[in-house]
């Protein structure tokens, strides 16, 4: 048994943490590297962007999670490359970290299909800073509309466009519509926030394509009740400060949010292995890099096929299953036991909320929608949060909104660095 | 009775809000202008800077507070000047807001005694952004120390210097020392955070000069128990990226916090009236600008003397009393009733905490210190928070820290814009 086998894990997301958790008691020492000091519960990030939750309710310092695991060392650092010959990871500060086993769990970011110039006007939602940026822009738009004298400019300020109708896009659109139509009226004197337009644009033929058709149809209806205008089969052709071009028509809109494409981290480049179209490293059936059995790639930055040939989706449960699988492989190798069979993804279901009262859940055979689905969604998410404190805090925030209808995190903070503000 | 008398209030701090609250039912319409969208509970801001509270627990959107007052209009805007002849306030966006009565409650910011080049390396604590900046720097210093190989640089990273030993400086030093000595040990593998130095520097002869000598002596003892090094009678002569010069000696220290001087807003300049040395507008006994009975200046931006000749302190209760006084003056004038007598400040007491278990309270005749004072301090602050939700949230955060010893808001967010990071 090798006592000092050194496992280096890059990325403290769902996959990386599950791996470290499952290696408890294994004969290894672990270095966990992340460029952030916190693990982020991304499924609720849209609620920070829409003033429901505070940042600290969905993020936890990584090193605090492993304070009782002396064999785990947490490093704040940004990986810039991997040298497979010397078996080292290079950090941005020049430091080289040697590994015996390497696990890359470095996730994905949003992608603009080659139109990176859209990024400043249509921010995506992957980090806490993204969430506060979107929150600031949404709140500032209402504030600026209140003092705007020109009707056309006021209308553009009161038009919010979300590009991409997966769960994040649908969730953002639903809450922004509820804010405009239910939370904010009565607080402004010159504008009627109920006149706001919330436009959800989807290039594909229907919203929420990962769900059964009947559930996406239900979500369409519910979004309509909240006042969201949904456009499907309509690719966005330009994003500017003034608005968004959709096919041949231009929608004047001062606030755009990008929820359309994702691009994997450069893990495949670091390893010099083949990537799929979204930049995800194509790994073999044990989630190892081809030709490198001591290098694993998991989560959103890995390209893995299901048995039916479709790709494993880029969602938290998939990353967690991969982290748990790699922990089993590492344990088996170190113990000289037979390797587990190939990684097999088990889809546990898809969830999405529409506003603050309805949700859809697609378990495959069982499909749920409406209020009951919303309660299951809420309880499941509170269950998966880390720590008693966060569970109470989020439950309290939600209960308060449920009782009072008032959002609690409506703060405009930080100045824009790359955008003109009036 | 004049139904459309227009009161313009600039600044949604303690003074401005008290004034608007006390004008409820008066025959006026009110425009409340602030460059932030939120009222900030500044007495607890140091707890955001030291990872105890989340930003949304101590800040509330101003327009939400007046949603039920249709005669109150809230404007997000930055005042750039006052024209007393045309009776208008000019905003940064060029808009001119006419007033019948104007109340300037624009507060103060930190001041570097003419050494503004110290601002980037020694941030002060007045806004939510200041608090997240300090939080980020403190947390990053520990993270960088963990990966630093050079002992001298590591020691500088683990040295935290707070300049100015009023309540804010004492409170910051106490909590940072507790973090280093009690919260963080066990989470790092290479450094021992208990080796950190927390240095509190005061130019004057003793810390907490607003308190009785016996209470400042007690605070000195308690800070010593927490491991804070207190230097009194030692003016800071230079602040750099590398550390702080105190008299002839140089303390290598990567994290500096400025809690020393304040400078009033330019209200006196806008009005063209005389200011005191700290830039505060010198007002007459009804808090009006000399020669302008329809222009009031209150709070930290006004210079007012007490009966004994000492200045009214720049604290929340003083600003509130002035806001309430001006509301009475406005009501009396509009009703054609006799004016209230001159403003008279009633000092209700001074409070400060040292760490998470001790506080001092100076009520004048009654002086309290220790655990009981800490409980009174905590209950008083929860009482003065706005709204049931915040009271529960802060009480829960404090209770959690009390029970678990763990801080909940340890997030490094936002990148530095004016400082090199390694």
Tab-separated table of N, CA and C in Angstrom, chain B residues 20-125:
chain	number	residue	atom	x	y	z
B	20	UNK	N	-37.350	61.919	6.536
B	20	UNK	CA	-38.464	61.487	5.684
B	20	UNK	C	-39.505	60.747	6.521
B	21	UNK	N	-39.040	59.891	7.431
B	21	UNK	CA	-39.986	59.180	8.294
B	21	UNK	C	-40.839	60.165	9.090
B	22	UNK	N	-40.190	61.200	9.635
B	22	UNK	CA	-40.901	62.117	10.515
B	22	UNK	C	-41.769	63.113	9.758
B	23	UNK	N	-41.605	63.180	8.448
B	23	UNK	CA	-42.480	64.056	7.658
B	23	UNK	C	-43.734	63.329	7.190
B	24	UNK	N	-43.930	62.101	7.630
B	24	UNK	CA	-45.136	61.370	7.245
B	24	UNK	C	-46.374	62.179	7.652
B	25	UNK	N	-47.251	62.379	6.702
B	25	UNK	CA	-48.476	63.106	7.003
B	25	UNK	C	-48.350	64.611	6.881
B	26	UNK	N	-47.137	65.126	6.745
B	26	UNK	CA	-46.973	66.577	6.585
B	26	UNK	C	-47.420	66.993	5.180
B	27	UNK	N	-47.846	68.269	5.002
B	27	UNK	CA	-48.358	68.715	3.699
B	27	UNK	C	-47.225	69.011	2.719
B	28	UNK	N	-46.454	67.990	2.400
B	28	UNK	CA	-45.302	68.161	1.508
B	28	UNK	C	-45.230	66.969	0.559
B	29	UNK	N	-44.575	67.209	-0.595
B	29	UNK	CA	-44.099	66.051	-1.361
B	29	UNK	C	-42.582	66.041	-1.251
B	30	UNK	N	-42.016	64.839	-1.293
B	30	UNK	CA	-40.599	64.655	-0.972
B	30	UNK	C	-39.896	63.957	-2.124
B	31	UNK	N	-38.710	64.465	-2.490
B	31	UNK	CA	-37.840	63.724	-3.396
B	31	UNK	C	-36.573	63.381	-2.633
B	32	UNK	N	-36.287	62.082	-2.553
B	32	UNK	CA	-35.123	61.603	-1.810
B	32	UNK	C	-34.097	61.117	-2.828
B	33	UNK	N	-32.948	61.796	-2.855
B	33	UNK	CA	-31.917	61.486	-3.843
B	33	UNK	C	-30.730	60.829	-3.139
B	34	UNK	N	-30.261	59.714	-3.692
B	34	UNK	CA	-29.037	59.098	-3.170
B	34	UNK	C	-28.287	58.507	-4.341
B	35	UNK	N	-26.948	58.480	-4.247
B	35	UNK	CA	-26.177	57.880	-5.350
B	35	UNK	C	-26.118	56.371	-5.240
B	36	UNK	N	-26.587	55.828	-4.101
B	36	UNK	CA	-26.721	54.384	-3.923
B	36	UNK	C	-28.202	54.043	-3.922
B	37	UNK	N	-28.528	52.795	-4.257
B	37	UNK	CA	-29.950	52.437	-4.173
B	37	UNK	C	-30.325	51.935	-2.791
B	38	UNK	N	-29.347	51.932	-1.857
B	38	UNK	CA	-29.641	51.335	-0.555
B	38	UNK	C	-29.226	52.209	0.611
B	39	UNK	N	-29.979	52.089	1.685
B	39	UNK	CA	-29.559	52.615	2.979
B	39	UNK	C	-28.642	51.580	3.614
B	40	UNK	N	-27.565	52.062	4.216
B	40	UNK	CA	-26.566	51.148	4.775
B	40	UNK	C	-26.494	51.338	6.278
B	41	UNK	N	-26.544	50.226	6.998
B	41	UNK	CA	-26.418	50.288	8.454
B	41	UNK	C	-24.925	50.271	8.801
B	42	UNK	N	-24.307	51.462	8.711
B	42	UNK	CA	-22.854	51.545	8.836
B	42	UNK	C	-22.272	50.996	10.138
B	43	UNK	N	-22.981	51.083	11.280
B	43	UNK	CA	-22.354	50.568	12.510
B	43	UNK	C	-21.974	49.088	12.441
B	44	UNK	N	-22.588	48.323	11.549
B	44	UNK	CA	-22.217	46.907	11.435
B	44	UNK	C	-21.390	46.611	10.188
B	45	UNK	N	-20.972	47.649	9.484
B	45	UNK	CA	-20.230	47.421	8.246
B	45	UNK	C	-18.939	46.640	8.494
B	46	UNK	N	-18.317	46.894	9.660
B	46	UNK	CA	-17.072	46.168	9.951
B	46	UNK	C	-17.315	44.664	10.013
B	47	UNK	N	-18.550	44.232	10.282
B	47	UNK	CA	-18.827	42.793	10.342
B	47	UNK	C	-18.940	42.184	8.945
B	48	UNK	N	-19.274	43.010	7.950
B	48	UNK	CA	-19.204	42.517	6.567
B	48	UNK	C	-17.737	42.384	6.169
B	49	UNK	N	-16.929	43.373	6.565
B	49	UNK	CA	-15.504	43.345	6.220
B	49	UNK	C	-14.790	42.163	6.866
B	50	UNK	N	-15.351	41.647	7.959
B	50	UNK	CA	-14.667	40.578	8.684
B	50	UNK	C	-15.448	39.271	8.617
B	51	UNK	N	-16.198	39.070	7.538
B	51	UNK	CA	-16.812	37.784	7.156
B	51	UNK	C	-17.913	37.310	8.095
B	52	UNK	N	-18.435	38.193	8.952
B	52	UNK	CA	-19.480	37.747	9.871
B	52	UNK	C	-20.852	37.884	9.235
B	53	UNK	N	-21.113	39.025	8.587
B	53	UNK	CA	-22.430	39.258	7.991
B	53	UNK	C	-22.329	39.365	6.475
B	54	UNK	N	-23.459	39.088	5.817
B	54	UNK	CA	-23.552	39.260	4.371
B	54	UNK	C	-23.996	40.689	4.079
B	55	UNK	N	-23.647	41.176	2.892
B	55	UNK	CA	-23.993	42.548	2.538
B	55	UNK	C	-25.490	42.813	2.670
B	56	UNK	N	-26.323	41.867	2.235
B	56	UNK	CA	-27.762	42.154	2.210
B	56	UNK	C	-28.377	42.141	3.596
B	57	UNK	N	-27.614	41.751	4.618
B	57	UNK	CA	-28.166	41.769	5.968
B	57	UNK	C	-28.140	43.169	6.583
B	58	UNK	N	-27.336	44.074	6.031
B	58	UNK	CA	-27.238	45.405	6.637
B	58	UNK	C	-27.528	46.521	5.632
B	59	UNK	N	-28.194	46.200	4.530
B	59	UNK	CA	-28.506	47.236	3.544
B	59	UNK	C	-29.881	46.955	2.958
B	60	UNK	N	-30.633	48.023	2.708
B	60	UNK	CA	-32.008	47.886	2.237
B	60	UNK	C	-32.259	48.881	1.124
B	61	UNK	N	-32.957	48.453	0.054
B	61	UNK	CA	-33.257	49.395	-1.020
B	61	UNK	C	-34.125	50.537	-0.493
B	62	UNK	N	-33.675	51.761	-0.729
B	62	UNK	CA	-34.358	52.918	-0.149
B	62	UNK	C	-35.799	53.005	-0.638
B	63	UNK	N	-36.006	52.792	-1.958
B	63	UNK	CA	-37.376	52.997	-2.457
B	63	UNK	C	-38.338	51.982	-1.882
B	64	UNK	N	-37.808	50.813	-1.482
B	64	UNK	CA	-38.685	49.829	-0.869
B	64	UNK	C	-39.202	50.328	0.486
B	65	UNK	N	-38.350	51.075	1.215
B	65	UNK	CA	-38.749	51.562	2.536
B	65	UNK	C	-39.934	52.524	2.434
B	66	UNK	N	-40.065	53.199	1.271
B	66	UNK	CA	-41.140	54.198	1.129
B	66	UNK	C	-42.186	53.793	0.105
B	67	UNK	N	-42.327	52.475	-0.094
B	67	UNK	CA	-43.311	52.001	-1.077
B	67	UNK	C	-44.729	52.428	-0.711
B	68	UNK	N	-45.002	52.601	0.592
B	68	UNK	CA	-46.358	52.968	1.018
B	68	UNK	C	-46.521	54.469	1.198
B	69	UNK	N	-45.550	55.239	0.718
B	69	UNK	CA	-45.646	56.701	0.853
B	69	UNK	C	-45.657	57.300	-0.553
B	70	UNK	N	-46.828	57.382	-1.191
B	70	UNK	CA	-46.859	57.831	-2.590
B	70	UNK	C	-46.302	59.232	-2.775
B	71	UNK	N	-46.238	60.038	-1.717
B	71	UNK	CA	-45.715	61.395	-1.855
B	71	UNK	C	-44.187	61.430	-1.832
B	72	UNK	N	-43.561	60.261	-1.600
B	72	UNK	CA	-42.097	60.204	-1.580
B	72	UNK	C	-41.600	59.603	-2.888
B	73	UNK	N	-40.774	60.350	-3.618
B	73	UNK	CA	-40.159	59.815	-4.821
B	73	UNK	C	-38.676	59.605	-4.561
B	74	UNK	N	-38.194	58.413	-4.871
B	74	UNK	CA	-36.778	58.091	-4.675
B	74	UNK	C	-36.070	58.193	-6.010
B	75	UNK	N	-34.932	58.877	-6.026
B	75	UNK	CA	-34.144	59.010	-7.251
B	75	UNK	C	-32.734	58.499	-7.013
B	76	UNK	N	-32.257	57.620	-7.904
B	76	UNK	CA	-30.857	57.219	-7.872
B	76	UNK	C	-30.079	58.244	-8.680
B	77	UNK	N	-29.259	59.048	-8.016
B	77	UNK	CA	-28.539	60.077	-8.747
B	77	UNK	C	-27.461	60.690	-7.884
B	78	UNK	N	-26.488	61.305	-8.518
B	78	UNK	CA	-25.389	61.922	-7.783
B	78	UNK	C	-25.488	63.438	-7.914
B	79	UNK	N	-25.587	64.119	-6.777
B	79	UNK	CA	-25.700	65.572	-6.785
B	79	UNK	C	-24.340	66.179	-7.096
B	80	UNK	N	-24.340	67.205	-7.960
B	80	UNK	CA	-23.087	67.874	-8.285
B	80	UNK	C	-23.074	69.327	-7.856
B	81	UNK	N	-24.229	69.868	-7.526
B	81	UNK	CA	-24.227	71.260	-7.110
B	81	UNK	C	-25.619	71.713	-6.711
B	82	UNK	N	-25.650	72.903	-6.087
B	82	UNK	CA	-26.909	73.508	-5.654
B	82	UNK	C	-26.918	74.938	-6.176
B	83	UNK	N	-28.005	75.336	-6.788
B	83	UNK	CA	-28.159	76.732	-7.192
B	83	UNK	C	-29.204	77.363	-6.283
B	84	UNK	N	-28.713	78.222	-5.358
B	84	UNK	CA	-29.638	78.768	-4.363
B	84	UNK	C	-30.531	79.856	-4.949
B	85	UNK	N	-30.098	80.450	-6.059
B	85	UNK	CA	-30.929	81.503	-6.660
B	85	UNK	C	-32.156	80.913	-7.340
B	86	UNK	N	-31.916	79.881	-8.172
B	86	UNK	CA	-33.056	79.236	-8.836
B	86	UNK	C	-33.667	78.138	-7.974
B	87	UNK	N	-33.067	77.888	-6.815
B	87	UNK	CA	-33.524	76.821	-5.916
B	87	UNK	C	-33.631	75.477	-6.638
B	88	UNK	N	-32.505	75.051	-7.201
B	88	UNK	CA	-32.464	73.737	-7.851
B	88	UNK	C	-31.192	72.989	-7.437
B	89	UNK	N	-31.312	71.677	-7.487
B	89	UNK	CA	-30.184	70.776	-7.263
B	89	UNK	C	-29.817	70.189	-8.621
B	90	UNK	N	-28.531	70.164	-8.957
B	90	UNK	CA	-28.113	69.598	-10.238
B	90	UNK	C	-27.525	68.211	-10.035
B	91	UNK	N	-27.958	67.282	-10.877
B	91	UNK	CA	-27.443	65.908	-10.797
B	91	UNK	C	-26.360	65.697	-11.855
B	92	UNK	N	-25.594	64.625	-11.673
B	92	UNK	CA	-24.484	64.328	-12.584
B	92	UNK	C	-24.976	64.081	-14.010
B	93	UNK	N	-26.205	63.600	-14.171
B	93	UNK	CA	-26.721	63.349	-15.525
B	93	UNK	C	-27.287	64.623	-16.164
B	94	UNK	N	-27.090	65.781	-15.491
B	94	UNK	CA	-27.532	67.044	-16.063
B	94	UNK	C	-28.913	67.483	-15.614
B	95	UNK	N	-29.648	66.561	-15.025
B	95	UNK	CA	-31.002	66.883	-14.583
B	95	UNK	C	-30.977	67.946	-13.470
B	96	UNK	N	-31.969	68.835	-13.470
B	96	UNK	CA	-32.090	69.833	-12.404
B	96	UNK	C	-33.374	69.564	-11.630
B	97	UNK	N	-33.255	69.463	-10.327
B	97	UNK	CA	-34.414	69.163	-9.490
B	97	UNK	C	-34.730	70.403	-8.654
B	98	UNK	N	-35.868	71.062	-8.901
B	98	UNK	CA	-36.219	72.247	-8.104
B	98	UNK	C	-36.704	71.871	-6.704
B	99	UNK	N	-36.442	72.748	-5.721
B	99	UNK	CA	-36.883	72.478	-4.347
B	99	UNK	C	-37.533	73.726	-3.761
B	100	UNK	N	-38.398	73.500	-2.781
B	100	UNK	CA	-38.816	74.596	-1.916
B	100	UNK	C	-37.972	74.597	-0.651
B	101	UNK	N	-37.798	73.394	-0.099
B	101	UNK	CA	-36.887	73.221	1.030
B	101	UNK	C	-35.880	72.152	0.653
B	102	UNK	N	-34.611	72.398	0.977
B	102	UNK	CA	-33.561	71.432	0.652
B	102	UNK	C	-32.891	70.972	1.940
B	103	UNK	N	-32.686	69.658	2.062
B	103	UNK	CA	-31.952	69.117	3.203
B	103	UNK	C	-30.776	68.302	2.667
B	104	UNK	N	-29.577	68.735	3.005
B	104	UNK	CA	-28.381	68.012	2.581
B	104	UNK	C	-27.929	67.114	3.730
B	105	UNK	N	-27.962	65.807	3.468
B	105	UNK	CA	-27.580	64.831	4.492
B	105	UNK	C	-26.622	63.850	3.842
B	106	UNK	N	-25.549	64.416	3.290
B	106	UNK	CA	-24.699	63.669	2.363
B	106	UNK	C	-23.486	63.020	3.008
B	107	UNK	N	-23.386	63.100	4.336
B	107	UNK	CA	-22.412	62.281	5.040
B	107	UNK	C	-20.961	62.649	4.851
B	108	UNK	N	-20.119	61.668	5.121
B	108	UNK	CA	-18.671	61.878	5.072
B	108	UNK	C	-18.023	60.648	4.466
B	109	UNK	N	-16.791	60.809	4.066
B	109	UNK	CA	-16.009	59.658	3.603
B	109	UNK	C	-14.708	59.646	4.388
B	110	UNK	N	-13.864	58.607	4.174
B	110	UNK	CA	-12.606	58.617	4.916
B	110	UNK	C	-11.634	59.579	4.253
B	111	UNK	N	-10.720	60.105	5.044
B	111	UNK	CA	-9.774	61.097	4.544
B	111	UNK	C	-8.380	60.706	4.982
B	112	UNK	N	-7.409	61.045	4.134
B	112	UNK	CA	-6.025	60.623	4.371
B	112	UNK	C	-5.135	61.803	4.729
B	113	UNK	N	-5.708	62.873	5.260
B	113	UNK	CA	-4.932	64.040	5.685
B	113	UNK	C	-4.013	64.516	4.566
B	114	UNK	N	-4.547	64.577	3.359
B	114	UNK	CA	-3.746	65.058	2.249
B	114	UNK	C	-2.857	64.008	1.597
B	115	UNK	N	-2.882	62.785	2.102
B	115	UNK	CA	-2.045	61.731	1.513
B	115	UNK	C	-2.935	60.746	0.750
B	116	UNK	N	-3.616	61.258	-0.275
B	116	UNK	CA	-4.573	60.425	-0.997
B	116	UNK	C	-3.915	59.240	-1.690
B	117	UNK	N	-2.580	59.311	-1.891
B	117	UNK	CA	-1.896	58.179	-2.515
B	117	UNK	C	-1.921	56.941	-1.616
B	118	UNK	N	-2.296	57.131	-0.332
B	118	UNK	CA	-2.404	55.962	0.551
B	118	UNK	C	-3.701	55.191	0.312
B	119	UNK	N	-4.666	55.803	-0.354
B	119	UNK	CA	-5.993	55.186	-0.470
B	119	UNK	C	-5.953	53.777	-1.079
B	120	UNK	N	-5.219	53.558	-2.193
B	120	UNK	CA	-5.252	52.200	-2.758
B	120	UNK	C	-4.671	51.131	-1.834
B	121	UNK	N	-3.658	51.491	-1.037
B	121	UNK	CA	-3.043	50.458	-0.194
B	121	UNK	C	-3.695	50.357	1.187
B	122	UNK	N	-4.387	51.403	1.611
B	122	UNK	CA	-5.010	51.380	2.940
B	122	UNK	C	-6.482	51.788	2.818
B	123	UNK	N	-7.322	50.890	2.296
B	123	UNK	CA	-8.717	51.265	2.074
B	123	UNK	C	-9.441	51.571	3.384
B	124	UNK	N	-10.377	52.493	3.315
B	124	UNK	CA	-11.231	52.796	4.462
B	124	UNK	C	-12.501	51.978	4.398
B	125	UNK	N	-13.422	52.279	5.306
B	125	UNK	CA	-14.613	51.441	5.441
B	125	UNK	C	-15.851	52.330	5.531
